[in-house]
């Protein structure tokens, strides 16, 4: 199977962009004017020379058949990944076959592609061969020492939460963010990055708007529950104890058996802070009827490397991470390039979605949301807010505040036009965040994030 016959849509290309500015800049380069010697090959390589501000054009090449998602190389100085030139080239390839004709790749593009695929094959071979087994006794002692540090950190955090409640929540507003950052640093020292992340989230709540004391108390209660779960983990069921360990920040490997399926890429979006960019990619398995989550990270303001085209399907294997009810998986071997497929996840009603979230909380009380596909819902205003109303029942779910502020809301409203649509998103205690939608009848997924 070759990638040559699979032309992506503009939405699928733009979903790869690291930010809104890159989408805008890449769209300006989606015309034949700045490009020369552009072409594409049947093995999934797209290349071209883009005129820039200097005398030498930028060499841009994309491997769209790479097993871990599209791979990019450009001679421009941009640190964004992909850069605007790679986005512009892919948009040109997606929209104008004549501007990017089939042909043989130039030497510079072919050398890069062969080198990248050779290194990937060597890495797979090394992984198959495995590394020599370490000393299990030494590994056990390291795990025990880390558990002792986390226990000390959780005990200290419990005392700090007690001091906060004893002094009153108003003190949190007066203390400022420095108190929370210092506490988070203590959790990092205790090798509990999960606790540190939740402490930093607490620090953003004081003075964050009406009702912040209630929100702070709720999050303090969840953090207290996580502390107690760790301190008494030997009393928990095995699955819940594993979930507590993951929430605290214990490292874990995707040790589940590989599941091969046709995985539809439902959605992809990034969240970032000063330290890390996290990319979430949702997949749906057509044969397993399973929704799975891929996570990829980029440090220092760089975009994560893993990127998959929304709306296309992968013939690939994934392996699950441990933990009760956890959807996270690791991407394994990919047997063919992404291709179009007539796959849609089955939908549920808004009432069934709420019940599904409630059931998931039994396995993971710290779960913010679950992946849900709503069937036959209509976006409708609800005072100053928006909701998704069941077309066939008198029920609805509110959209999250973040979803109401994103342009994807208006794309969803335009796609619906007052008629029912199928919508995939994340549903939790803050509401529903739509990530992709399908019109009634035929049609590909429309990204909303």
Short mmCIF file of C-alpha atoms in Angstrom, two decimals:
data_model
loop_
_atom_site.label_atom_id
_atom_site.label_comp_id
_atom_site.label_asym_id
_atom_site.label_seq_id
_atom_site.Cartn_x
_atom_site.Cartn_y
_atom_site.Cartn_z
CA UNK A 1 0.00 0.00 0.00
CA UNK A 2 1.33 3.47 -0.83
CA UNK A 3 0.49 6.83 0.56
CA UNK A 4 0.33 8.40 -2.90
CA UNK A 5 -3.38 7.66 -3.34
CA UNK A 6 -4.37 9.13 0.04
CA UNK A 7 -4.78 12.91 -0.15
CA UNK A 8 -5.40 14.56 3.17
CA UNK A 9 -7.85 17.36 3.70
CA UNK A 10 -6.76 20.86 4.73
CA UNK A 11 -8.29 20.27 8.18
CA UNK A 12 -6.17 17.15 8.65
CA UNK A 13 -3.02 19.06 7.74
CA UNK A 14 -3.82 22.06 9.95
CA UNK A 15 -4.50 19.74 12.89
CA UNK A 16 -0.74 19.04 12.89
CA UNK A 17 0.15 22.70 13.51
CA UNK A 18 1.73 23.46 16.91
CA UNK A 19 -0.26 26.69 17.36
CA UNK A 20 -2.67 29.15 15.74
CA UNK A 21 0.15 31.35 14.43
CA UNK A 22 1.66 28.38 12.57
CA UNK A 23 -1.74 27.57 11.03
CA UNK A 24 -2.04 31.12 9.72
CA UNK A 25 1.52 31.29 8.43
CA UNK A 26 1.32 27.84 6.84
CA UNK A 27 -1.94 28.70 5.10
CA UNK A 28 -0.25 31.69 3.43
CA UNK A 29 2.31 29.31 1.91
CA UNK A 30 -0.32 26.93 0.53
CA UNK A 31 -0.03 28.35 -3.00
CA UNK A 32 2.31 27.40 -5.83
CA UNK A 33 3.92 30.87 -5.94
CA UNK A 34 6.71 30.46 -3.35
CA UNK A 35 7.40 26.81 -4.22
CA UNK A 36 9.67 25.26 -6.84
CA UNK A 37 10.74 21.71 -7.65
CA UNK A 38 7.91 20.35 -5.47
CA UNK A 39 6.94 16.72 -5.81
CA UNK A 40 5.69 13.58 -4.09
CA UNK A 41 6.54 9.89 -4.30
CA UNK A 42 4.53 6.73 -3.89
CA UNK A 43 6.44 5.79 -0.73
CA UNK A 44 5.02 8.75 1.19
CA UNK A 45 7.62 11.51 0.68
CA UNK A 46 6.65 15.11 -0.18
CA UNK A 47 9.32 17.73 -0.90
CA UNK A 48 9.83 21.22 -2.26
CA UNK A 49 11.93 24.39 -2.25
CA UNK A 50 10.29 27.43 -0.64
CA UNK A 51 11.46 30.96 -1.38
CA UNK A 52 12.28 32.87 1.79
CA UNK A 53 13.87 36.18 2.67
CA UNK A 54 17.36 35.00 1.68
CA UNK A 55 18.85 34.10 -1.69
CA UNK A 56 18.74 30.34 -1.01
CA UNK A 57 15.30 28.70 -0.83
CA UNK A 58 14.43 26.51 2.14
CA UNK A 59 14.58 22.78 1.53
CA UNK A 60 11.45 21.18 2.98
CA UNK A 61 10.64 17.46 3.07
CA UNK A 62 7.92 15.49 4.84
CA UNK A 63 7.68 11.73 5.34
CA UNK A 64 3.93 11.18 5.68
CA UNK A 65 4.28 7.39 5.90
CA UNK A 66 6.51 7.40 8.98
CA UNK A 67 5.37 4.80 11.53
CA UNK A 68 5.14 7.34 14.37
CA UNK A 69 3.30 9.97 12.36
CA UNK A 70 4.47 12.55 9.82
CA UNK A 71 8.17 13.43 10.07
CA UNK A 72 9.54 16.79 8.92
CA UNK A 73 12.82 18.37 7.88
CA UNK A 74 13.31 21.98 6.82
CA UNK A 75 16.44 24.10 6.44
CA UNK A 76 14.69 27.15 7.94
CA UNK A 77 15.74 28.30 11.44
CA UNK A 78 12.28 27.84 13.01
CA UNK A 79 12.09 25.80 16.22
CA UNK A 80 8.42 25.00 15.67
CA UNK A 81 7.57 21.45 14.71
CA UNK A 82 6.26 21.31 12.03
CA UNK A 83 7.34 24.71 10.74
CA UNK A 84 5.18 26.91 8.52
CA UNK A 85 7.00 25.67 5.40
CA UNK A 86 6.16 22.02 6.13
CA UNK A 87 2.54 22.97 6.77
CA UNK A 88 2.37 25.05 3.59
CA UNK A 89 3.87 22.20 1.54
CA UNK A 90 1.38 19.69 2.94
CA UNK A 91 -1.53 22.07 2.31
CA UNK A 92 -0.36 22.53 -1.26
CA UNK A 93 -0.03 18.74 -1.68
CA UNK A 94 -3.49 18.18 -0.19
CA UNK A 95 -5.25 20.75 -2.34
CA UNK A 96 -3.45 20.83 -5.71
CA UNK A 97 -2.12 17.59 -7.16
CA UNK A 98 -0.71 19.45 -10.15
CA UNK A 99 1.44 21.69 -7.96
CA UNK A 100 3.03 18.68 -6.24
CA UNK A 101 3.28 16.09 -9.03
CA UNK A 102 4.42 12.49 -8.61
CA UNK A 103 8.09 11.88 -9.25
CA UNK A 104 11.44 10.75 -7.93
CA UNK A 105 12.68 12.49 -4.80
CA UNK A 106 15.82 14.62 -5.12
CA UNK A 107 18.99 13.32 -3.51
CA UNK A 108 18.80 15.58 -0.44
CA UNK A 109 15.24 14.47 0.35
CA UNK A 110 15.94 10.80 -0.34
CA UNK A 111 19.03 10.79 1.88
CA UNK A 112 17.08 12.25 4.78
CA UNK A 113 14.19 9.79 4.34
CA UNK A 114 16.43 6.72 4.08
CA UNK A 115 18.53 7.82 7.05
CA UNK A 116 15.48 8.36 9.23
CA UNK A 117 13.90 5.03 8.32
CA UNK A 118 17.22 3.21 8.79
CA UNK A 119 17.58 4.64 12.30
CA UNK A 120 13.99 3.69 13.10
CA UNK A 121 14.62 0.12 11.92
CA UNK A 122 17.79 -0.09 14.03
CA UNK A 123 15.89 1.16 17.06
CA UNK A 124 13.17 -1.46 16.55
CA UNK A 125 15.79 -4.19 16.15
CA UNK A 126 17.51 -3.11 19.35
CA UNK A 127 14.17 -3.12 21.12
CA UNK A 128 13.34 -6.60 19.85
CA UNK A 129 16.70 -7.89 20.99
CA UNK A 130 16.05 -6.47 24.43
CA UNK A 131 18.52 -5.19 26.95
CA UNK A 132 20.36 -7.42 29.42
CA UNK A 133 18.27 -7.97 32.54
CA UNK A 134 19.31 -5.77 35.46
CA UNK A 135 19.70 -6.80 39.05
CA UNK A 136 16.12 -7.40 40.29
CA UNK A 137 17.20 -6.97 43.89
CA UNK A 138 18.75 -3.57 43.12
CA UNK A 139 15.58 -2.56 41.27
CA UNK A 140 13.48 -3.60 44.26
CA UNK A 141 15.62 -1.52 46.62
CA UNK A 142 15.36 1.53 44.34
CA UNK A 143 11.57 1.16 44.24
CA UNK A 144 11.44 0.89 48.02
CA UNK A 145 13.58 4.02 48.48
CA UNK A 146 11.37 5.97 46.09
CA UNK A 147 8.22 4.77 47.85
CA UNK A 148 9.69 5.96 51.16
CA UNK A 149 10.40 9.40 49.71
CA UNK A 150 6.88 9.66 48.28
CA UNK A 151 5.41 8.60 51.62
CA UNK A 152 7.41 11.33 53.38
CA UNK A 153 6.22 13.86 50.79
CA UNK A 154 2.58 12.81 51.07
CA UNK A 155 2.78 13.04 54.88
CA UNK A 156 4.20 16.56 54.65
CA UNK A 157 1.53 17.56 52.14
CA UNK A 158 -1.20 16.32 54.46
CA UNK A 159 0.17 18.60 57.18
CA UNK A 160 0.23 21.59 54.80
CA UNK A 161 -3.37 20.96 53.74
CA UNK A 162 -4.39 20.75 57.39
CA UNK A 163 -2.62 24.04 58.13
CA UNK A 164 -4.41 25.68 55.18
CA UNK A 165 -7.85 24.59 56.36
CA UNK A 166 -7.09 25.43 59.97
CA UNK A 167 -6.07 28.97 59.02
CA UNK A 168 -8.96 29.47 56.59
CA UNK A 169 -9.06 29.54 52.78
CA UNK A 170 -8.75 33.34 52.73
CA UNK A 171 -5.13 32.85 53.74
CA UNK A 172 -4.46 31.11 50.43
CA UNK A 173 -5.37 34.30 48.57
CA UNK A 174 -3.09 36.41 50.75
CA UNK A 175 -0.13 34.02 50.59
CA UNK A 176 0.14 34.22 46.80
CA UNK A 177 1.48 31.61 44.38
CA UNK A 178 4.91 31.36 46.00
CA UNK A 179 3.59 29.16 48.80
CA UNK A 180 2.20 26.64 46.32
CA UNK A 181 5.34 26.64 44.18
CA UNK A 182 7.49 25.96 47.24
CA UNK A 183 5.20 23.08 48.21
CA UNK A 184 5.31 21.71 44.67
CA UNK A 185 9.11 21.83 44.75
CA UNK A 186 9.04 19.77 47.94
CA UNK A 187 6.93 17.14 46.14
CA UNK A 188 9.42 17.07 43.27
CA UNK A 189 12.18 16.44 45.82
CA UNK A 190 10.04 13.58 47.13
CA UNK A 191 9.97 12.09 43.60
CA UNK A 192 6.18 12.58 43.38
CA UNK A 193 5.69 14.68 40.21
CA UNK A 194 1.98 13.86 40.14
CA UNK A 195 1.49 15.45 43.55
CA UNK A 196 3.60 18.43 42.45
CA UNK A 197 1.41 19.00 39.39
CA UNK A 198 -1.79 18.94 41.44
CA UNK A 199 -0.30 21.38 43.97
CA UNK A 200 0.54 23.80 41.15
CA UNK A 201 -3.06 23.52 39.93
CA UNK A 202 -4.23 24.46 43.44
CA UNK A 203 -2.07 27.56 43.30
CA UNK A 204 -3.93 28.85 40.24
CA UNK A 205 -7.36 28.72 41.93
CA UNK A 206 -7.25 31.56 44.55
CA UNK A 207 -8.61 34.85 43.09
CA UNK A 208 -9.55 33.02 39.86
CA UNK A 209 -13.12 34.33 39.82
CA UNK A 210 -16.42 33.97 41.66
CA UNK A 211 -16.68 30.77 43.68
CA UNK A 212 -12.95 30.12 43.90
CA UNK A 213 -13.06 29.08 47.60
CA UNK A 214 -15.47 26.27 46.73
CA UNK A 215 -13.27 25.10 43.87
CA UNK A 216 -10.19 25.25 46.08
CA UNK A 217 -11.88 23.20 48.79
CA UNK A 218 -12.98 20.59 46.24
CA UNK A 219 -9.46 20.24 44.84
CA UNK A 220 -7.96 20.10 48.34
CA UNK A 221 -10.35 17.25 49.13
CA UNK A 222 -9.26 15.33 46.02
CA UNK A 223 -5.60 15.89 46.85
CA UNK A 224 -6.23 14.70 50.43
CA UNK A 225 -7.93 11.59 49.01
CA UNK A 226 -4.91 10.90 46.80
CA UNK A 227 -2.54 11.33 49.74
CA UNK A 228 -4.58 8.92 51.84
CA UNK A 229 -4.77 6.47 48.94
CA UNK A 230 -0.98 6.38 48.75
CA UNK A 231 -0.46 6.17 52.50
CA UNK A 232 -2.90 3.23 52.73
CA UNK A 233 -2.34 1.69 49.31
CA UNK A 234 -1.87 -1.79 50.76
CA UNK A 235 -5.60 -1.79 51.62
CA UNK A 236 -6.74 -0.91 48.09
CA UNK A 237 -7.76 -3.27 45.29
CA UNK A 238 -4.86 -3.93 42.93
CA UNK A 239 -6.27 -1.88 40.06
CA UNK A 240 -7.02 1.16 42.23
CA UNK A 241 -3.61 0.92 43.92
CA UNK A 242 -1.96 1.03 40.49
CA UNK A 243 -4.07 4.07 39.58
CA UNK A 244 -3.01 5.82 42.80
CA UNK A 245 0.63 5.13 41.97
CA UNK A 246 0.19 6.58 38.49
CA UNK A 247 -1.58 9.67 39.85
CA UNK A 248 1.20 10.24 42.38
CA UNK A 249 3.77 10.00 39.61
CA UNK A 250 5.26 6.51 39.63
CA UNK A 251 6.65 5.64 36.19
CA UNK A 252 4.87 2.88 34.31
CA UNK A 253 5.37 0.95 31.08
CA UNK A 254 2.81 -0.06 28.50
CA UNK A 255 2.88 -3.75 29.37
CA UNK A 256 -0.53 -4.77 28.03
CA UNK A 257 -0.72 -7.26 25.16
CA UNK A 258 -0.50 -5.61 21.71
CA UNK A 259 -3.90 -5.00 20.13
CA UNK A 260 -3.93 -4.70 16.35
CA UNK A 261 -6.84 -2.76 14.94
CA UNK A 262 -7.86 -0.09 12.44
CA UNK A 263 -7.45 2.95 14.68
CA UNK A 264 -9.36 6.04 13.59
CA UNK A 265 -7.60 9.25 14.69
CA UNK A 266 -10.45 11.12 16.40
CA UNK A 267 -8.71 14.23 17.72
CA UNK A 268 -5.36 15.78 18.55
CA UNK A 269 -4.58 18.82 20.66
CA UNK A 270 -1.81 20.29 22.83
CA UNK A 271 -1.75 21.76 26.32
CA UNK A 272 1.35 23.58 27.57
CA UNK A 273 2.91 25.20 30.60
CA UNK A 274 6.35 26.71 31.14
CA UNK A 275 7.94 23.27 31.52
CA UNK A 276 6.18 20.88 29.16
CA UNK A 277 3.92 20.60 26.13
CA UNK A 278 1.56 17.62 26.27
CA UNK A 279 -0.12 16.30 23.12
CA UNK A 280 -3.27 14.18 23.48
CA UNK A 281 -4.28 11.99 20.53
CA UNK A 282 -7.55 10.08 20.77
CA UNK A 283 -8.01 6.87 18.76
CA UNK A 284 -10.99 4.60 18.15
CA UNK A 285 -10.53 0.93 17.25
CA UNK A 286 -13.06 -0.22 14.67
CA UNK A 287 -12.80 -3.91 15.56
CA UNK A 288 -12.17 -3.68 19.30
CA UNK A 289 -14.77 -0.91 19.81
CA UNK A 290 -12.28 0.75 22.13
CA UNK A 291 -11.29 4.39 22.60
CA UNK A 292 -7.60 4.87 23.44
CA UNK A 293 -5.33 7.80 24.28
CA UNK A 294 -1.79 8.46 23.06
CA UNK A 295 0.29 10.97 25.03
CA UNK A 296 3.39 12.67 23.65
CA UNK A 297 5.58 15.31 25.29
CA UNK A 298 7.83 18.16 24.24
CA UNK A 299 10.13 19.99 26.65
CA UNK A 300 11.38 23.55 26.59
CA UNK A 301 8.60 24.97 24.45
CA UNK A 302 9.10 22.44 21.65
CA UNK A 303 6.14 20.62 20.15
CA UNK A 304 5.96 16.83 20.70
CA UNK A 305 7.21 14.73 17.81
CA UNK A 306 4.27 12.34 17.57
CA UNK A 307 1.55 13.74 15.29
CA UNK A 308 -1.19 11.82 13.47
CA UNK A 309 -3.63 13.07 10.81
CA UNK A 310 -7.11 13.50 12.27
CA UNK A 311 -9.81 11.66 10.32
CA UNK A 312 -7.55 8.96 8.87
CA UNK A 313 -7.17 5.39 10.14
CA UNK A 314 -4.04 3.47 11.12
CA UNK A 315 -3.52 -0.27 10.79
CA UNK A 316 -1.40 -0.55 13.91
CA UNK A 317 -0.81 -2.18 17.27
CA UNK A 318 -1.19 -0.45 20.62
CA UNK A 319 -0.36 -1.63 24.15
CA UNK A 320 -2.21 -0.46 27.26
CA UNK A 321 -0.70 1.16 30.34
CA UNK A 322 -1.61 -0.34 33.74
CA UNK A 323 -4.33 1.10 35.97
CA UNK A 324 -8.03 0.54 36.48
CA UNK A 325 -10.04 1.99 33.62
CA UNK A 326 -7.08 3.86 32.11
CA UNK A 327 -7.44 4.57 28.35
CA UNK A 328 -3.75 5.41 27.78
CA UNK A 329 -1.82 3.26 25.31
CA UNK A 330 1.54 3.26 23.54
CA UNK A 331 1.72 3.10 19.75
CA UNK A 332 3.48 0.00 18.50
CA UNK A 333 4.12 -1.30 15.01
CA UNK A 334 2.26 0.41 12.18
CA UNK A 335 1.53 -1.90 9.26
CA UNK A 336 0.42 0.66 6.65
CA UNK A 337 0.37 4.45 6.22
CA UNK A 338 -2.72 6.35 7.46
CA UNK A 339 -5.62 5.95 5.06
CA UNK A 340 -9.22 7.01 4.72
CA UNK A 341 -11.73 4.58 6.19
CA UNK A 342 -15.48 4.59 6.67
CA UNK A 343 -15.27 4.36 10.47
CA UNK A 344 -17.34 6.19 13.06
CA UNK A 345 -17.52 5.43 16.77
CA UNK A 346 -20.98 4.51 18.06
CA UNK A 347 -22.72 7.28 19.97
CA UNK A 348 -24.63 7.47 23.26
CA UNK A 349 -27.20 9.85 24.71
CA UNK A 350 -26.25 12.66 27.08
CA UNK A 351 -27.79 10.70 29.99
CA UNK A 352 -25.69 7.64 29.13
CA UNK A 353 -22.58 9.85 28.92
CA UNK A 354 -23.17 11.15 32.45
CA UNK A 355 -23.62 7.60 33.72
CA UNK A 356 -20.41 6.51 31.99
CA UNK A 357 -18.44 9.24 33.74
CA UNK A 358 -19.94 8.29 37.09
CA UNK A 359 -18.95 4.65 36.60
CA UNK A 360 -15.40 5.66 35.64
CA UNK A 361 -15.02 7.65 38.87
CA UNK A 362 -15.31 4.44 40.85
CA UNK A 363 -12.05 3.24 39.31
CA UNK A 364 -10.34 6.65 39.33
CA UNK A 365 -11.81 9.34 41.63
CA UNK A 366 -9.31 11.90 40.25
CA UNK A 367 -10.51 11.52 36.67
CA UNK A 368 -11.36 14.89 35.11
CA UNK A 369 -13.18 13.45 32.10
CA UNK A 370 -13.84 10.40 29.94
CA UNK A 371 -13.90 10.08 26.15
CA UNK A 372 -17.49 10.05 24.89
CA UNK A 373 -19.20 10.17 21.50
CA UNK A 374 -22.63 11.80 21.68
CA UNK A 375 -25.15 10.75 19.05
CA UNK A 376 -27.80 13.05 17.55
CA UNK A 377 -27.16 16.18 19.60
CA UNK A 378 -27.78 19.81 18.65
CA UNK A 379 -25.63 22.73 19.89
CA UNK A 380 -27.89 25.31 21.48
CA UNK A 381 -27.40 28.49 23.54
CA UNK A 382 -28.27 28.29 27.22
CA UNK A 383 -28.35 31.83 28.56
CA UNK A 384 -24.74 33.02 28.52
CA UNK A 385 -23.52 29.49 27.94
CA UNK A 386 -23.91 26.67 25.38
CA UNK A 387 -25.08 23.10 25.63
CA UNK A 388 -25.48 19.99 23.51
CA UNK A 389 -29.12 18.93 23.60
CA UNK A 390 -30.40 15.46 22.73
CA UNK A 391 -32.49 15.62 19.57
CA UNK A 392 -34.69 12.77 20.79
CA UNK A 393 -34.93 13.46 24.55
CA UNK A 394 -35.34 16.32 26.98
CA UNK A 395 -31.75 16.16 28.24
CA UNK A 396 -28.56 18.10 27.55
CA UNK A 397 -24.95 18.55 28.71
CA UNK A 398 -23.26 21.95 29.15
CA UNK A 399 -20.06 22.81 27.31
CA UNK A 400 -16.97 23.49 29.40
CA UNK A 401 -15.89 27.13 29.81
CA UNK A 402 -12.77 26.42 27.75
CA UNK A 403 -14.83 24.92 24.91
CA UNK A 404 -17.11 27.95 24.82
CA UNK A 405 -14.08 30.18 24.25
CA UNK A 406 -12.62 28.17 21.34
CA UNK A 407 -13.39 28.78 17.63
CA UNK A 408 -14.34 25.11 17.36
CA UNK A 409 -17.71 25.94 18.92
CA UNK A 410 -18.70 28.02 15.91
CA UNK A 411 -17.50 25.32 13.52
CA UNK A 412 -19.77 22.90 15.36
CA UNK A 413 -22.71 25.32 15.19
CA UNK A 414 -22.14 25.83 11.45
CA UNK A 415 -21.81 22.08 10.83
CA UNK A 416 -25.07 21.43 12.66
CA UNK A 417 -27.14 24.26 11.26
CA UNK A 418 -29.80 23.28 13.79
CA UNK A 419 -29.76 19.61 12.74
CA UNK A 420 -28.46 16.69 14.87
CA UNK A 421 -24.77 15.80 14.65
CA UNK A 422 -22.50 13.19 16.16
CA UNK A 423 -19.82 14.71 18.42
CA UNK A 424 -16.74 13.17 20.03
CA UNK A 425 -15.19 14.85 23.05
CA UNK A 426 -14.21 14.69 26.70
CA UNK A 427 -17.00 14.72 29.29
CA UNK A 428 -16.51 15.38 33.00
CA UNK A 429 -17.52 17.48 35.98
CA UNK A 430 -16.80 20.74 34.11
CA UNK A 431 -19.03 19.75 31.19
CA UNK A 432 -18.39 18.51 27.66
CA UNK A 433 -15.45 19.61 25.48
CA UNK A 434 -16.18 18.80 21.79
CA UNK A 435 -13.13 17.69 19.79
CA UNK A 436 -14.56 16.32 16.52
CA UNK A 437 -17.96 16.08 14.83
CA UNK A 438 -19.69 14.32 11.97
CA UNK A 439 -22.78 15.54 10.09
CA UNK A 440 -25.80 13.30 9.77
CA UNK A 441 -25.26 10.73 7.03
CA UNK A 442 -21.97 10.59 5.12
CA UNK A 443 -18.99 12.80 5.72
CA UNK A 444 -15.55 12.86 7.35
CA UNK A 445 -14.82 14.03 10.86
CA UNK A 446 -14.51 17.80 11.29
CA UNK A 447 -11.81 18.73 13.86
CA UNK A 448 -13.01 21.15 16.55
CA UNK A 449 -9.74 21.70 18.44
#
